[in-house]
Short mmCIF file of C-alpha atoms in Angstrom, two decimals:
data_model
loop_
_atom_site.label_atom_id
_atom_site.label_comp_id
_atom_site.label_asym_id
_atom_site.label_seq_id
_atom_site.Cartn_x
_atom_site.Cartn_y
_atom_site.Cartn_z
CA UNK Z 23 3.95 30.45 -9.43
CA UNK Z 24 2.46 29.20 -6.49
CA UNK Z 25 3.69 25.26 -7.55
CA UNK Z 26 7.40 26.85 -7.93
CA UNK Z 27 7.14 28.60 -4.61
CA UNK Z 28 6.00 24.80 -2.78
CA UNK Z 29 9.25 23.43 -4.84
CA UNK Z 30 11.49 25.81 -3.49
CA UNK Z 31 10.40 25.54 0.40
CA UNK Z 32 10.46 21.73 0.14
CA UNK Z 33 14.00 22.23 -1.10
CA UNK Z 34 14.97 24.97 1.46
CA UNK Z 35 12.77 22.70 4.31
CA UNK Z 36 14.49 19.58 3.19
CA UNK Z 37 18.53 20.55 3.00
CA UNK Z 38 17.85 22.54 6.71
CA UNK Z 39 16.20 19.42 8.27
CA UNK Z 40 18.18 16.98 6.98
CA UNK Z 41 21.70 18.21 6.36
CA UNK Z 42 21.98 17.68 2.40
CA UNK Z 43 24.58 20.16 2.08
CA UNK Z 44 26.93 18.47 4.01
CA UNK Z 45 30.56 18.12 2.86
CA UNK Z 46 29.74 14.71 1.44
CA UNK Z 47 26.57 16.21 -0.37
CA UNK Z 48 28.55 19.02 -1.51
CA UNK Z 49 31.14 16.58 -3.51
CA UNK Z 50 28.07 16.42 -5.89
CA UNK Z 51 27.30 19.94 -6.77
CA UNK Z 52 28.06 20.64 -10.74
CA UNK Z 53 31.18 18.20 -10.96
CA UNK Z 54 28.66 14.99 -11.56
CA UNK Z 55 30.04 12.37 -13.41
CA UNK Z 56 29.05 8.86 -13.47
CA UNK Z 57 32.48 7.74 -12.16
CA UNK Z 58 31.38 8.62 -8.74
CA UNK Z 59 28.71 6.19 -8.93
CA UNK Z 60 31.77 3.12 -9.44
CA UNK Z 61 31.94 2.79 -5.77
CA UNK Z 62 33.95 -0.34 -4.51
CA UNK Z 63 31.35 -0.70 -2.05
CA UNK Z 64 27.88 -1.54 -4.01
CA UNK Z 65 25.70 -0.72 -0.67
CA UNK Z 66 25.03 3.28 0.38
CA UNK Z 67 25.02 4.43 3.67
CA UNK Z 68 22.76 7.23 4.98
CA UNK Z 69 24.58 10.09 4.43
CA UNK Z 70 24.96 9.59 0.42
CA UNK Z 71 21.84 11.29 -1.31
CA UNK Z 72 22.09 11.66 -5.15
CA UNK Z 73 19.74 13.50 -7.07
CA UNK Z 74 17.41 12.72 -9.83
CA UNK Z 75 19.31 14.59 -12.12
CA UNK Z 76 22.46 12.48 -11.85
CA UNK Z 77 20.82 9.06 -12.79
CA UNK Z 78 19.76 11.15 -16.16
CA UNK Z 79 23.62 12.74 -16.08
CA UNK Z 80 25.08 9.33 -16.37
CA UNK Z 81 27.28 8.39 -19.49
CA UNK Z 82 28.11 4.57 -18.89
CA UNK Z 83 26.26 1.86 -17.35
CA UNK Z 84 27.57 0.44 -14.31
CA UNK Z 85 26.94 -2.51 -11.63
CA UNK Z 86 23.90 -2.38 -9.91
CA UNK Z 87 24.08 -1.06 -6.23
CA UNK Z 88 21.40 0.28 -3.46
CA UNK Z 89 21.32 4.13 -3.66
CA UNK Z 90 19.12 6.90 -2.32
CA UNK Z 91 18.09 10.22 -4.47
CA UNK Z 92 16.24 13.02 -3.74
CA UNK Z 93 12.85 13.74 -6.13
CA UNK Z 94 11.35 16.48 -5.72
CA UNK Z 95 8.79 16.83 -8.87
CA UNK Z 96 7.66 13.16 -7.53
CA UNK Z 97 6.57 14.52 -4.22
CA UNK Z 98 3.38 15.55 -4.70
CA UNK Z 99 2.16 12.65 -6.18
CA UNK Z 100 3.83 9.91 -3.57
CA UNK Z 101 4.32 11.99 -0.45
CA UNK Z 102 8.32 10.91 -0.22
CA UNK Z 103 10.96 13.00 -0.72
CA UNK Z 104 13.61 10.38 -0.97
CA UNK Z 105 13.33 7.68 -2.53
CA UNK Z 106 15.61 4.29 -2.46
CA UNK Z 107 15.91 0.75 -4.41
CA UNK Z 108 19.00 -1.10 -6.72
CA UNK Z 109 19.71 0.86 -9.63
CA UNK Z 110 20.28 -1.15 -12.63
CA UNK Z 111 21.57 0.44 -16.14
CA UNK Z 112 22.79 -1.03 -19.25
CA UNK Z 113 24.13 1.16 -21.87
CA UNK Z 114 21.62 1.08 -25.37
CA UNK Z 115 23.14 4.12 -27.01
CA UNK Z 116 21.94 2.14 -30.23
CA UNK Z 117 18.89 0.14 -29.17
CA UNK Z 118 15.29 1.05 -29.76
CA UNK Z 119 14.13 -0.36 -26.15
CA UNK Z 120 15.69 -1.73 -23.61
CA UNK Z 121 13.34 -3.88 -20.37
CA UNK Z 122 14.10 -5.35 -17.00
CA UNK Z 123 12.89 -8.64 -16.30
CA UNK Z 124 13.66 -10.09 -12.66
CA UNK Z 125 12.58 -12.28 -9.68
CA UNK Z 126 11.70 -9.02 -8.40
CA UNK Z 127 8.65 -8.60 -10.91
CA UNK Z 128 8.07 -12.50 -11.99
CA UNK Z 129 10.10 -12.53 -14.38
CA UNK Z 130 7.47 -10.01 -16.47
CA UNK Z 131 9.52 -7.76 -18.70
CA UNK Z 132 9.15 -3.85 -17.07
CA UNK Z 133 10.13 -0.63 -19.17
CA UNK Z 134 13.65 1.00 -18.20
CA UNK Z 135 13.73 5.09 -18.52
CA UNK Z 136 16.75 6.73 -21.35
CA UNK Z 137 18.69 9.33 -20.63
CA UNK Z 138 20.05 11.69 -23.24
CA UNK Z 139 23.18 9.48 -23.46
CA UNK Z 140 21.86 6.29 -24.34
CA UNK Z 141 21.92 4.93 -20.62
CA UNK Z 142 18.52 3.12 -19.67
CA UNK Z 143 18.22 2.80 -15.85
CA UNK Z 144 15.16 1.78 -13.39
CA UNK Z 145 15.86 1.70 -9.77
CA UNK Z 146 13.50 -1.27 -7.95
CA UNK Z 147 13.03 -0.90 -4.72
CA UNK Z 148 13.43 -3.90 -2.45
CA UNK Z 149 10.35 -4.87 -1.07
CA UNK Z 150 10.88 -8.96 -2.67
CA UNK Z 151 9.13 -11.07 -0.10
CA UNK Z 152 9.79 -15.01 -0.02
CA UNK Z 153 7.17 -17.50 0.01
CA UNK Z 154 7.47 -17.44 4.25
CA UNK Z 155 6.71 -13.63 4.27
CA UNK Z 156 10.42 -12.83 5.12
CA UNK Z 157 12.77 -10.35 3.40
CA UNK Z 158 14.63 -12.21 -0.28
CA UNK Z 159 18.13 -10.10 -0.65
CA UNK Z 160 18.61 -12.43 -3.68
CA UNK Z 161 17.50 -9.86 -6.79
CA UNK Z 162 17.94 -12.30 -9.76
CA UNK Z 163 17.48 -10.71 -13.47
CA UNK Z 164 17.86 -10.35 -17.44
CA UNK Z 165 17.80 -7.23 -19.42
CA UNK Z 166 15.39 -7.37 -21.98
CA UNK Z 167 17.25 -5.70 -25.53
CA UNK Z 168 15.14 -4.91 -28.77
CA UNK Z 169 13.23 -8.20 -27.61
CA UNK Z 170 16.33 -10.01 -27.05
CA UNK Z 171 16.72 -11.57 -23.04
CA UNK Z 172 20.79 -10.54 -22.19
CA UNK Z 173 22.45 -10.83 -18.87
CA UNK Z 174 24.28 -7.61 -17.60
CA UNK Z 175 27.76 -7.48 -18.71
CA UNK Z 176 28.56 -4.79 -15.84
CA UNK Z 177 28.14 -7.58 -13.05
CA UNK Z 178 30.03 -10.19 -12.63
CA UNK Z 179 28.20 -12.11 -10.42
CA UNK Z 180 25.80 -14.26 -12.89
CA UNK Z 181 24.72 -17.93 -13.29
CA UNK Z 182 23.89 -20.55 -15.99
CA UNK Z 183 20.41 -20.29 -16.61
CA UNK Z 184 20.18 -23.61 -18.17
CA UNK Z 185 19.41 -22.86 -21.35
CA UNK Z 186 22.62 -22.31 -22.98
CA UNK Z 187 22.89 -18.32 -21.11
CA UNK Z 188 23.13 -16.51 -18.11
CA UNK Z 189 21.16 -14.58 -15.94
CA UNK Z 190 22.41 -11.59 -13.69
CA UNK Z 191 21.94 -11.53 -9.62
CA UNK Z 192 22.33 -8.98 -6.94
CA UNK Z 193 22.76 -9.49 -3.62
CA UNK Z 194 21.17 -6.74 -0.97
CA UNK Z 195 23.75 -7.27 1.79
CA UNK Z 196 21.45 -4.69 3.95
CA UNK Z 197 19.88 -1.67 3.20
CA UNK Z 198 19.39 2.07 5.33
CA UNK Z 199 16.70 2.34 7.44
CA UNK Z 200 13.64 4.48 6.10
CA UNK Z 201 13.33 7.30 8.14
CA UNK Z 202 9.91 8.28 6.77
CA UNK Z 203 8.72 5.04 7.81
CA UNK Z 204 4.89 5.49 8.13
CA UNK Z 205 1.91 3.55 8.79
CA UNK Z 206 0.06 1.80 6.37
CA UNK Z 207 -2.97 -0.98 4.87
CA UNK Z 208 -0.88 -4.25 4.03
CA UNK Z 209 -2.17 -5.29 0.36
CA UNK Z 210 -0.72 -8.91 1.88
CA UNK Z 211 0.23 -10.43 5.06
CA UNK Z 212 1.09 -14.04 6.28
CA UNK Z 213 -2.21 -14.30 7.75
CA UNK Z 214 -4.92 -12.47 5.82
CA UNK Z 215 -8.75 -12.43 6.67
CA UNK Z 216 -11.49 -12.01 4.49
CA UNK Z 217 -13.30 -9.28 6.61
CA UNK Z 218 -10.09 -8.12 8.16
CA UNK Z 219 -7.05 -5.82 6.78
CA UNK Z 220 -3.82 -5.88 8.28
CA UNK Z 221 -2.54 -2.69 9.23
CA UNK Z 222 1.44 -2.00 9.75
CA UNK Z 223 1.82 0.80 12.88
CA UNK Z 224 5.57 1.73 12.38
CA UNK Z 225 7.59 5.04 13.26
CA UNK Z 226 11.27 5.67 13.39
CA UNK Z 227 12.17 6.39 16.84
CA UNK Z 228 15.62 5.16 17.87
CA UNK Z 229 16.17 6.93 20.77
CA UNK Z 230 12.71 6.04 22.08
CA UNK Z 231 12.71 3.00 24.95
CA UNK Z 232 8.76 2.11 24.68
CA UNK Z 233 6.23 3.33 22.36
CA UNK Z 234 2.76 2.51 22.43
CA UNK Z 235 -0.23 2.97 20.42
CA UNK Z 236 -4.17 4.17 21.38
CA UNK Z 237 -7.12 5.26 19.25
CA UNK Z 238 -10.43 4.72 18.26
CA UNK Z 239 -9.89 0.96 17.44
CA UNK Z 240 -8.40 0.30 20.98
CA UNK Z 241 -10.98 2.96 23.26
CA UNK Z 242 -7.39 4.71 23.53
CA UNK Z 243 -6.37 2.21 26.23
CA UNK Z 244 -2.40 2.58 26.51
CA UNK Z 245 -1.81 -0.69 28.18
CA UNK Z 246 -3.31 -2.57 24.72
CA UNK Z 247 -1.02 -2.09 21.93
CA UNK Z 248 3.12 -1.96 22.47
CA UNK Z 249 5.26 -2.17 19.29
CA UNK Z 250 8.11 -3.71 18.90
CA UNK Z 251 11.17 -2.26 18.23
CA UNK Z 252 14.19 -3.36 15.67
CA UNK Z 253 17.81 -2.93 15.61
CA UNK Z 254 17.36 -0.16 13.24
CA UNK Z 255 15.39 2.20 15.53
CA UNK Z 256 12.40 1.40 13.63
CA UNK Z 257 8.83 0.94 15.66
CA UNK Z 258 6.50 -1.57 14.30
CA UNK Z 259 3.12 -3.49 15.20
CA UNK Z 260 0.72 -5.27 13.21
CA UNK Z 261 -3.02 -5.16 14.33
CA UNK Z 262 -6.55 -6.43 12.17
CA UNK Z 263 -9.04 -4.02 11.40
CA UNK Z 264 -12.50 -3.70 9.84
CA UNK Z 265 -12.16 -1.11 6.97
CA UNK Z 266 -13.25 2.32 8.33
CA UNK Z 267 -11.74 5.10 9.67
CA UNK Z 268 -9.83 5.39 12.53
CA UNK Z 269 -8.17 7.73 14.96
CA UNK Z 270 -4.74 7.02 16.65
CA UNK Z 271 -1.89 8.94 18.37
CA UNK Z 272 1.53 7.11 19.20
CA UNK Z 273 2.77 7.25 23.19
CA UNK Z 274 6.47 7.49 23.34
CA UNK Z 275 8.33 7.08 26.91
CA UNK Z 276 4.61 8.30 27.96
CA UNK Z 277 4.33 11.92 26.09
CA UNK Z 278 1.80 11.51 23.42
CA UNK Z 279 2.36 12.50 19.47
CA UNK Z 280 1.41 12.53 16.20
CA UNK Z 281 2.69 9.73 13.69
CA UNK Z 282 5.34 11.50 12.33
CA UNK Z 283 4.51 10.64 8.34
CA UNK Z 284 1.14 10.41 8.28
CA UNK Z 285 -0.44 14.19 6.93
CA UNK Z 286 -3.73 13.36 7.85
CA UNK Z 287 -5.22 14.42 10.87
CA UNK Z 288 -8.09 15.45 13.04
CA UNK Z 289 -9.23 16.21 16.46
CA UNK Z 290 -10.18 14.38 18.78
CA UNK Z 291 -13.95 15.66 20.16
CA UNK Z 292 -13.53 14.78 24.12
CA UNK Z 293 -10.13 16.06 24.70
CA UNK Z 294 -9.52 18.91 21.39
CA UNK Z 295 -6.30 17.33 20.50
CA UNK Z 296 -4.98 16.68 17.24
CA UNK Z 297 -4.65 13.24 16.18
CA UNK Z 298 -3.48 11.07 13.10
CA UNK Z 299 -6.36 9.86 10.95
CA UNK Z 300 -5.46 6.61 9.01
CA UNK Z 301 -8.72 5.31 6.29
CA UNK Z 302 -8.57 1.45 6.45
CA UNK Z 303 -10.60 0.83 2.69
CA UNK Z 304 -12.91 -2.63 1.41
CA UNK Z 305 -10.35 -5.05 0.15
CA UNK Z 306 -11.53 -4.71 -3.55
CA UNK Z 307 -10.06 -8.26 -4.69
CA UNK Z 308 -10.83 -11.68 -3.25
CA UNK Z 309 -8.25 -13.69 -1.28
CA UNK Z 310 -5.63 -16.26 -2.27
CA UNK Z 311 -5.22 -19.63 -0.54
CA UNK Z 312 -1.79 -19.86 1.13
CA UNK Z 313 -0.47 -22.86 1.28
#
């Protein structure tokens, strides 16, 4: 009961905050079908939110495209309530297993999820970084079929592979900004240390002008630490630490606050304020030579 009763107030917390049942949100409510998924346009913008339950409605694969859907039974477990990547589904109605194999993952084979009508679907998200740290929108890929490497016959945009096939690509043109940007330990960074972690202070704050960052690894000094800001809205600063725990609050236009995603906190002894609480851990595998 008490699980059910945390479902329903993230539900009621989440369409009040955010404005899901808005007349675009509405269009979805029991008249799904996955026609409304063929958009001309393969890129969402930040007022489409699908739900979980429509990627296991669908009835036909389609092209792949950037969408956003709303998991609830996932929240627990990784803190998000939306989620976002590049669907991709291919229709196996009559195949025993169906895998995704991309530039995205190496090229190693990963298991796609079937729905009740034989649609298998994954949705990646796009985190591909090239060899110079920067952002690849170039998703290249096969489907895997019954052990059998296909290209997907919903896109149309595929290339010789040289070796008598094709392979599939997708293009991210752009992608929304994540609101729920939070702060986090970089598993990898341009310029890694071996007694160091690199930790990623971000917030989305586009009305903000200057934001700032103090804590415990900075003696809360607000002329140390400024982040930069992107043409998204979105805060960001990179800064090495020693693993340990740490203290911080974010300065915005000069009133202090919490970061925003973080749900760890604690006070601070000197001044009984709350603050965020961010646990940097040991790097637990050794590091690789860049070239």
């Amino acid at each position: 009961m008490k699980s059910k009763s945390i479902r329903i107030a993230l539900f009621l917390l989440f369409f009040t905050g955010i404005g899901i049942f808005a007349e675009d949100g509405m269009e979805w409510i029991g008249s799904f079908s996955s026609k409304e998924l063929e958009m001309s346009d393969e890129t969402e913008n930040q007022d489409t939110v699908y739900y979980l339950w429509q990627l296991e409605s669908l009835k036909k694969n389609i092209a792949p495209r950037y969408i956003r859907y709303l998991d609830v039974e996932s929240y627990v477990s990784s803190g998000k309530l939306i989620h976002r990547g590049i669907l991709f589904t291919y229709n196996g109605l009559r195949d025993e297993s169906v895998e995704i194999c991309g530039s995205f993952n190496n090229w190693e084979c990963s298991d796609m999820k079937r729905n009740q009508y034989g649609i298998y679907y994954t949705v990646i998200e796009p985190t591909q970084i090239t060899d110079s740290y920067e952002e690849d929108p170039v998703y290249e890929y096969k489907f895997r079929v019954n052990g059998l490497l296909t290209y997907d016959p919903e896109n149309f945009d595929k290339l010789e592979d040289g070796s008598g096939s094709y392979y599939s690509r997708f293009i991210l043109e752009n992608k929304d900004t994540d609101r729920q940007t939070k702060t986090m330990v970089l598993e990898d960074s341009a310029n890694e240390e071996r007694d160091l972690r690199t930790v990623k202070f971000q917030i989305y704050l586009p009305n903000a002008e200057v934001v700032r960052v103090v804590g415990s690894f900075n003696d809360w000094n607000p002329e140390h630490d400024f982040l930069k800001k992107d043409r998204k809205g979105v805060f960001t600063l990179e800064k090495k630490l020693l693993p340990g725990e740490y203290h911080y609050q974010f300065i915005v236009d000069g009133d202090y606050m919490l970061d925003t995603y973080n749900p760890s906190t604690n006070i601070k002894v000197d001044t009984n304020e709350s603050v965020s609480s961010l646990l940097v851990p040991e790097r637990n595998y050794a590091l690789e030579r860049k070239m």
